């Protein structure tokens, strides 16, 4: 199970506080993995959408999509790959390694069924994952 914690808050004009982004922390191979969830609690039984960033960036490239989708009832997991953003561990240097890491992350997150979407390098990881882990 993940540790869920608030990352930051934003205050509106009327003094109402809204959650701008929330996050979860999972462990893969002994390293902490940072995951942004768009600020909404996940709903059990619904499919998940896992968003994978490109090389040299992190989960923040998905920030607007993350919030938009989460506010429409989709369980969003915008993950920082190892060595990127707030995730620990050495950066992986091979798409196959990243695909295997993604498989381990999904197991750690308890996601037996999910849709994986990537940008740039993240798209290569998603394609490799789909080809090599078709059972998911």
XYZ file of N, CA, C and O in Angstrom:
544
model
N 0.840 -1.191 0.000
C 0.000 0.000 0.000
C 0.874 1.238 0.000
O 1.947 1.265 0.570
N 0.401 2.284 -0.601
C 1.174 3.515 -0.747
C 0.983 4.436 0.442
O -0.056 4.431 1.089
N 2.006 5.235 0.681
C 1.860 6.360 1.586
C 1.319 7.498 0.738
O 1.865 7.805 -0.312
N 0.222 8.121 1.175
C -0.348 9.245 0.427
C -0.091 10.500 1.232
O -0.300 10.540 2.432
N 0.363 11.539 0.568
C 0.651 12.772 1.273
C 0.396 13.964 0.361
O 0.368 13.840 -0.856
N 0.187 15.093 0.983
C -0.089 16.308 0.224
C 1.212 16.971 -0.161
O 2.127 17.108 0.644
N 1.296 17.391 -1.403
C 2.501 18.032 -1.896
C 2.434 19.538 -1.705
O 3.337 20.159 -1.203
N 1.351 20.150 -2.119
C 1.223 21.600 -1.964
C -0.245 21.991 -1.992
O -1.098 21.229 -2.408
N -0.506 23.198 -1.550
C -1.871 23.718 -1.554
C -1.877 25.079 -2.233
O -0.868 25.765 -2.291
N -3.051 25.456 -2.686
C -3.244 26.770 -3.273
C -4.492 27.357 -2.634
O -5.487 26.666 -2.464
N -4.448 28.627 -2.286
C -5.597 29.275 -1.647
C -6.295 30.155 -2.676
O -5.667 30.962 -3.348
N -7.603 30.002 -2.782
C -8.394 30.825 -3.699
C -8.752 32.146 -3.047
O -8.586 32.338 -1.841
N -9.284 33.075 -3.837
C -9.607 34.422 -3.357
C -10.480 34.435 -2.113
O -10.251 35.206 -1.201
N -11.477 33.589 -2.075
C -12.414 33.602 -0.953
C -11.854 32.900 0.280
O -12.561 32.700 1.256
N -10.600 32.526 0.237
C -9.994 31.857 1.371
C -10.242 30.365 1.401
O -9.855 29.691 2.340
N -10.911 29.837 0.371
C -11.141 28.397 0.302
C -9.862 27.718 -0.154
O -9.198 28.165 -1.080
N -9.555 26.654 0.494
C -8.320 25.936 0.190
C -8.648 24.734 -0.686
O -9.569 23.980 -0.403
N -7.893 24.598 -1.753
C -8.060 23.422 -2.598
C -6.728 22.702 -2.698
O -5.668 23.303 -2.563
N -6.785 21.427 -2.918
C -5.562 20.658 -3.092
C -5.146 20.776 -4.544
O -5.894 20.419 -5.451
N -3.965 21.317 -4.784
C -3.470 21.479 -6.147
C -2.855 20.187 -6.656
O -2.938 19.881 -7.831
N -2.227 19.442 -5.793
C -1.635 18.170 -6.211
C -1.396 17.316 -4.984
O -1.034 17.813 -3.931
N -1.643 16.061 -5.108
C -1.334 15.108 -4.061
C -0.447 14.034 -4.653
O -0.332 13.918 -5.867
N 0.162 13.289 -3.805
C 1.095 12.296 -4.299
C 1.045 11.056 -3.437
O 0.518 11.063 -2.338
N 1.605 10.007 -3.989
C 1.756 8.747 -3.273
C 3.210 8.321 -3.402
O 3.919 8.739 -4.315
N 3.619 7.492 -2.476
C 4.973 6.965 -2.520
C 4.890 5.445 -2.432
O 4.255 4.903 -1.544
N 5.518 4.781 -3.390
C 5.590 3.331 -3.424
C 7.060 2.940 -3.335
O 7.942 3.784 -3.444
N 7.316 1.661 -3.174
C 8.697 1.167 -3.172
C 8.847 0.133 -4.286
O 8.009 -0.746 -4.449
N 9.918 0.277 -5.062
C 10.283 -0.689 -6.094
C 11.770 -0.972 -5.932
O 12.594 -0.049 -5.940
N 12.103 -2.231 -5.760
C 13.502 -2.655 -5.585
C 14.191 -1.907 -4.453
O 15.374 -1.584 -4.532
N 13.435 -1.585 -3.401
C 14.003 -0.917 -2.232
C 14.133 0.589 -2.362
O 14.596 1.249 -1.439
N 13.716 1.161 -3.474
C 13.805 2.607 -3.690
C 12.404 3.218 -3.665
O 11.450 2.628 -4.159
N 12.302 4.436 -3.113
C 11.027 5.154 -3.124
C 10.707 5.636 -4.530
O 11.577 6.137 -5.244
N 9.435 5.490 -4.904
C 8.932 5.943 -6.207
C 7.875 7.001 -5.954
O 6.907 6.762 -5.231
N 8.047 8.166 -6.547
C 7.103 9.262 -6.396
C 6.044 9.172 -7.478
O 6.347 9.000 -8.658
N 4.769 9.330 -7.079
C 3.647 9.262 -8.010
C 2.663 10.385 -7.691
O 2.188 10.486 -6.563
N 2.366 11.213 -8.674
C 1.342 12.240 -8.516
C 0.002 11.655 -8.941
O -0.074 10.906 -9.912
N -1.061 12.005 -8.204
C -2.369 11.411 -8.488
C -3.435 12.424 -8.895
O -4.609 12.102 -8.945
N -3.046 13.637 -9.182
C -4.012 14.638 -9.639
C -4.879 15.233 -8.553
O -5.792 15.989 -8.825
N -4.611 14.902 -7.309
C -5.331 15.507 -6.197
C -6.624 14.821 -5.821
O -7.392 15.355 -5.021
N -6.894 13.648 -6.367
C -8.137 12.934 -6.054
C -7.832 11.554 -5.511
O -6.929 10.873 -5.984
N -8.627 11.151 -4.534
C -8.517 9.789 -4.009
C -8.852 8.802 -5.118
O -9.750 9.047 -5.928
N -8.145 7.709 -5.142
C -8.430 6.683 -6.140
C -9.659 5.885 -5.760
O -9.925 5.639 -4.593
N -10.404 5.514 -6.763
C -11.618 4.750 -6.577
C -11.349 3.278 -6.868
O -10.949 2.924 -7.987
N -11.509 2.433 -5.881
C -11.258 1.001 -6.075
C -12.130 0.430 -7.184
O -13.255 0.863 -7.397
N -11.583 -0.524 -7.899
C -12.336 -1.198 -8.938
C -12.303 -0.524 -10.295
O -12.750 -1.094 -11.273
N -11.789 0.701 -10.367
C -11.686 1.376 -11.652
C -10.295 1.170 -12.233
O -9.316 1.067 -11.499
N -10.235 1.117 -13.553
C -8.936 0.991 -14.204
C -8.078 2.214 -13.913
O -8.587 3.284 -13.642
N -6.797 2.003 -14.020
C -5.850 3.079 -13.767
C -5.185 3.509 -15.070
O -5.005 2.712 -15.987
N -4.814 4.777 -15.113
C -4.030 5.322 -16.203
C -2.666 5.690 -15.640
O -2.576 6.498 -14.714
N -1.614 5.074 -16.177
C -0.252 5.341 -15.725
C 0.418 6.214 -16.775
O 0.495 5.838 -17.951
N 0.891 7.389 -16.353
C 1.530 8.348 -17.254
C 3.041 8.324 -17.031
O 3.506 8.466 -15.897
N 3.791 8.159 -18.123
C 5.257 8.065 -18.038
C 5.878 9.230 -18.807
O 5.597 9.425 -19.995
N 6.728 9.976 -18.132
C 7.377 11.150 -18.725
C 8.519 10.755 -19.653
O 8.932 9.600 -19.715
N 9.065 11.744 -20.333
C 10.208 11.541 -21.218
C 11.533 11.673 -20.490
O 11.591 11.893 -19.273
N 12.599 11.573 -21.251
C 13.956 11.620 -20.706
C 14.284 13.002 -20.142
O 13.985 14.029 -20.750
N 14.894 13.003 -18.969
C 15.381 14.237 -18.369
C 14.322 15.113 -17.732
O 14.623 16.210 -17.277
N 13.068 14.662 -17.708
C 12.004 15.434 -17.062
C 11.373 14.583 -15.969
O 11.972 13.589 -15.536
N 10.189 14.951 -15.509
C 9.538 14.202 -14.432
C 8.026 14.295 -14.572
O 7.526 14.753 -15.600
N 7.317 13.906 -13.518
C 5.850 13.844 -13.550
C 5.190 15.179 -13.862
O 4.042 15.220 -14.299
N 5.883 16.287 -13.652
C 5.258 17.600 -13.822
C 4.866 17.886 -15.270
O 4.025 18.757 -15.505
N 5.442 17.164 -16.246
C 5.032 17.380 -17.639
C 3.576 16.973 -17.845
O 2.938 17.397 -18.809
N 3.045 16.159 -16.953
C 1.661 15.681 -17.044
C 0.723 16.434 -16.106
O -0.427 16.042 -15.936
N 1.165 17.505 -15.457
C 0.397 18.125 -14.382
C -1.028 18.517 -14.794
O -1.992 18.208 -14.094
N -1.183 19.186 -15.916
C -2.533 19.607 -16.316
C -3.408 18.420 -16.689
O -4.570 18.345 -16.288
N -2.856 17.485 -17.451
C -3.628 16.294 -17.815
C -3.984 15.480 -16.577
O -5.093 14.934 -16.467
N -3.037 15.401 -15.655
C -3.214 14.656 -14.412
C -4.438 15.164 -13.651
O -5.324 14.395 -13.274
N -4.497 16.461 -13.421
C -5.625 17.045 -12.682
C -6.929 16.928 -13.465
O -7.972 16.619 -12.899
N -6.870 17.198 -14.771
C -8.065 17.117 -15.605
C -8.684 15.723 -15.532
O -9.878 15.570 -15.300
N -7.861 14.705 -15.742
C -8.363 13.327 -15.749
C -8.826 12.881 -14.359
O -9.861 12.232 -14.230
N -8.069 13.229 -13.330
C -8.445 12.842 -11.967
C -9.773 13.465 -11.567
O -10.590 12.837 -10.888
N -10.018 14.682 -12.005
C -11.278 15.359 -11.692
C -12.450 14.819 -12.497
O -13.589 15.223 -12.277
N -12.183 13.920 -13.419
C -13.237 13.273 -14.192
C -13.348 11.794 -13.860
O -13.887 11.010 -14.623
N -12.822 11.429 -12.695
C -13.034 10.090 -12.176
C -12.050 9.026 -12.619
O -12.283 7.848 -12.392
N -10.957 9.421 -13.241
C -9.966 8.438 -13.680
C -8.878 8.317 -12.617
O -8.393 9.333 -12.104
N -8.506 7.104 -12.274
C -7.396 6.874 -11.341
C -6.092 7.098 -12.087
O -5.709 6.298 -12.936
N -5.428 8.200 -11.776
C -4.218 8.602 -12.499
C -2.989 8.349 -11.632
O -2.970 8.678 -10.446
N -1.965 7.779 -12.250
C -0.665 7.558 -11.608
C 0.387 8.185 -12.518
O 0.801 7.580 -13.503
N 0.819 9.402 -12.222
C 1.871 10.064 -12.986
C 3.184 9.828 -12.245
O 3.472 10.442 -11.235
N 3.973 8.899 -12.763
C 5.114 8.355 -12.036
C 6.425 9.028 -12.447
O 6.594 9.417 -13.602
N 7.320 9.219 -11.481
C 8.699 9.631 -11.774
C 9.541 8.369 -11.929
O 9.601 7.541 -11.016
N 10.181 8.219 -13.079
C 11.078 7.085 -13.284
C 12.267 7.188 -12.336
O 12.591 8.283 -11.851
N 12.960 6.091 -12.059
C 14.139 6.140 -11.187
C 15.162 7.162 -11.692
O 15.394 7.263 -12.904
N 15.721 7.915 -10.759
C 16.724 8.919 -11.109
C 16.137 10.188 -11.692
O 16.864 11.061 -12.149
N 14.819 10.312 -11.681
C 14.136 11.495 -12.203
C 13.229 12.056 -11.107
O 12.671 11.315 -10.312
N 13.055 13.369 -11.118
C 12.126 14.006 -10.185
C 12.383 13.618 -8.751
O 13.504 13.693 -8.262
N 11.343 13.132 -8.084
C 11.434 12.791 -6.660
C 11.603 11.301 -6.403
O 11.563 10.868 -5.255
N 11.768 10.514 -7.461
C 11.994 9.076 -7.263
C 13.467 8.815 -6.979
O 14.342 9.475 -7.528
N 13.690 7.839 -6.134
C 15.056 7.461 -5.783
C 15.583 6.405 -6.750
O 14.833 5.864 -7.546
N 16.865 6.125 -6.612
C 17.487 5.070 -7.395
C 18.219 5.617 -8.595
O 17.985 6.739 -9.040
N 19.108 4.802 -9.125
C 19.864 5.229 -10.307
C 18.966 5.256 -11.542
O 18.065 4.437 -11.685
N 19.245 6.201 -12.428
C 18.494 6.279 -13.685
C 18.769 5.025 -14.508
O 19.904 4.555 -14.592
N 17.714 4.488 -15.083
C 17.845 3.308 -15.925
C 18.263 3.757 -17.322
O 17.856 4.814 -17.792
N 19.082 2.949 -17.994
C 19.677 3.369 -19.264
C 19.153 2.603 -20.469
O 19.603 2.836 -21.582
N 18.205 1.722 -20.257
C 17.726 0.856 -21.323
C 16.201 0.780 -21.255
O 15.637 0.642 -20.169
N 15.545 0.868 -22.413
C 14.085 0.832 -22.455
C 13.552 -0.480 -21.878
O 12.533 -0.497 -21.185
N 14.253 -1.586 -22.121
C 13.849 -2.868 -21.553
C 13.881 -2.855 -20.035
O 12.973 -3.385 -19.379
N 14.932 -2.251 -19.466
C 15.023 -2.129 -18.009
C 13.866 -1.286 -17.472
O 13.279 -1.604 -16.439
N 13.545 -0.200 -18.184
C 12.451 0.673 -17.750
C 11.114 -0.054 -17.831
O 10.255 0.117 -16.963
N 10.939 -0.876 -18.854
C 9.720 -1.665 -19.000
C 9.581 -2.663 -17.854
O 8.498 -2.811 -17.277
N 10.677 -3.320 -17.497
C 10.652 -4.258 -16.375
C 10.409 -3.518 -15.056
O 9.687 -4.010 -14.182
N 11.005 -2.333 -14.920
C 10.768 -1.521 -13.728
C 9.292 -1.140 -13.637
O 8.690 -1.188 -12.563
N 8.699 -0.756 -14.771
C 7.278 -0.411 -14.799
C 6.429 -1.597 -14.341
O 5.481 -1.419 -13.572
N 6.781 -2.795 -14.783
C 6.064 -3.993 -14.343
C 6.156 -4.139 -12.822
O 5.159 -4.431 -12.160
N 7.342 -3.919 -12.264
C 7.529 -4.005 -10.809
C 6.740 -2.895 -10.096
O 6.163 -3.122 -9.029
N 6.702 -1.701 -10.685
C 5.924 -0.612 -10.087
C 4.446 -0.972 -10.044
O 3.775 -0.769 -9.025
N 3.915 -1.488 -11.148
C 2.496 -1.847 -11.193
C 2.160 -2.889 -10.135
O 1.109 -2.809 -9.498
N 3.070 -3.841 -9.932
C 2.864 -4.851 -8.885
C 2.875 -4.190 -7.507
O 2.026 -4.485 -6.656
N 3.816 -3.276 -7.276
C 3.912 -2.578 -5.994
C 2.661 -1.743 -5.732
O 2.197 -1.645 -4.593
N 2.111 -1.148 -6.789
C 0.918 -0.307 -6.657
C -0.371 -1.125 -6.625
O -1.441 -0.572 -6.407
N -0.256 -2.435 -6.837
C -1.437 -3.285 -6.836
C -2.320 -3.095 -8.058
O -3.523 -3.313 -8.004
N -1.711 -2.694 -9.163
C -2.467 -2.439 -10.392
C -2.375 -3.648 -11.312
O -1.422 -3.816 -12.060
N -3.379 -4.489 -11.259
C -3.373 -5.684 -12.103
C -3.869 -5.368 -13.509
O -3.609 -6.113 -14.443
N -4.567 -4.256 -13.665
C -5.071 -3.849 -14.966
C -4.931 -2.342 -15.080
O -5.419 -1.602 -14.232
N -4.248 -1.885 -16.120
C -4.044 -0.453 -16.273
C -3.779 -0.123 -17.736
O -3.440 -0.987 -18.537
N -3.924 1.144 -18.048
C -3.538 1.680 -19.346
C -2.269 2.484 -19.117
O -2.196 3.269 -18.175
N -1.283 2.291 -19.983
C -0.008 2.991 -19.852
C 0.129 3.946 -21.028
O -0.042 3.558 -22.186
N 0.435 5.206 -20.719
C 0.583 6.248 -21.724
C 1.902 6.958 -21.484
O 2.213 7.309 -20.340
N 2.678 7.168 -22.538
C 3.966 7.816 -22.375
C 4.181 8.935 -23.357
O 3.556 9.003 -24.408
N 5.121 9.810 -22.997
C 5.543 10.912 -23.862
C 7.027 10.737 -24.165
O 7.818 10.500 -23.254
N 7.400 10.803 -25.425
C 8.794 10.716 -25.839
C 9.389 9.379 -25.369
O 8.887 8.323 -25.742
N 10.423 9.407 -24.544
C 10.989 8.159 -24.019
C 9.927 7.338 -23.305
O 9.904 6.109 -23.405
N 9.025 8.000 -22.605
C 7.942 7.302 -21.924
C 7.071 6.513 -22.889
O 6.566 5.438 -22.557
N 6.909 7.024 -24.121
C 6.141 6.294 -25.135
C 6.876 5.021 -25.549
O 6.253 3.973 -25.735
N 8.194 5.096 -25.671
C 8.979 3.894 -25.991
C 8.845 2.858 -24.879
O 8.712 1.661 -25.157
N 8.879 3.317 -23.644
C 8.717 2.409 -22.503
C 7.332 1.765 -22.554
O 7.198 0.548 -22.371
N 6.297 2.565 -22.833
C 4.927 2.040 -22.896
C 4.782 1.006 -24.010
O 4.152 -0.039 -23.820
N 5.371 1.270 -25.169
C 5.292 0.327 -26.295
C 6.024 -0.966 -25.952
O 5.513 -2.067 -26.182
N 7.219 -0.842 -25.397
C 7.983 -2.041 -25.010
C 7.239 -2.825 -23.952
O 7.177 -4.059 -23.997
N 6.657 -2.105 -22.983
C 5.899 -2.766 -21.932
C 4.722 -3.538 -22.521
O 4.476 -4.696 -22.146
N 3.985 -2.919 -23.437
C 2.829 -3.577 -24.049
C 3.249 -4.832 -24.805
O 2.547 -5.853 -24.777
N 4.399 -4.769 -25.460
C 4.877 -5.921 -26.230
C 5.413 -7.033 -25.348
O 5.240 -8.227 -25.657
N 6.062 -6.677 -24.257
C 6.738 -7.700 -23.442
C 5.944 -8.138 -22.208
O 6.279 -9.145 -21.594
N 4.912 -7.400 -21.861
C 4.079 -7.740 -20.694
C 2.617 -7.702 -21.093
O 1.789 -7.072 -20.426
N 2.282 -8.386 -22.164
C 0.929 -8.325 -22.753
C -0.167 -8.756 -21.786
O -1.316 -8.335 -21.929
N 0.155 -9.568 -20.785
C -0.863 -10.039 -19.850
C -1.442 -8.904 -19.026
O -2.484 -9.054 -18.424
N -0.792 -7.769 -18.960
C -1.274 -6.652 -18.149
C -2.252 -5.837 -18.939
O -2.881 -4.961 -18.531
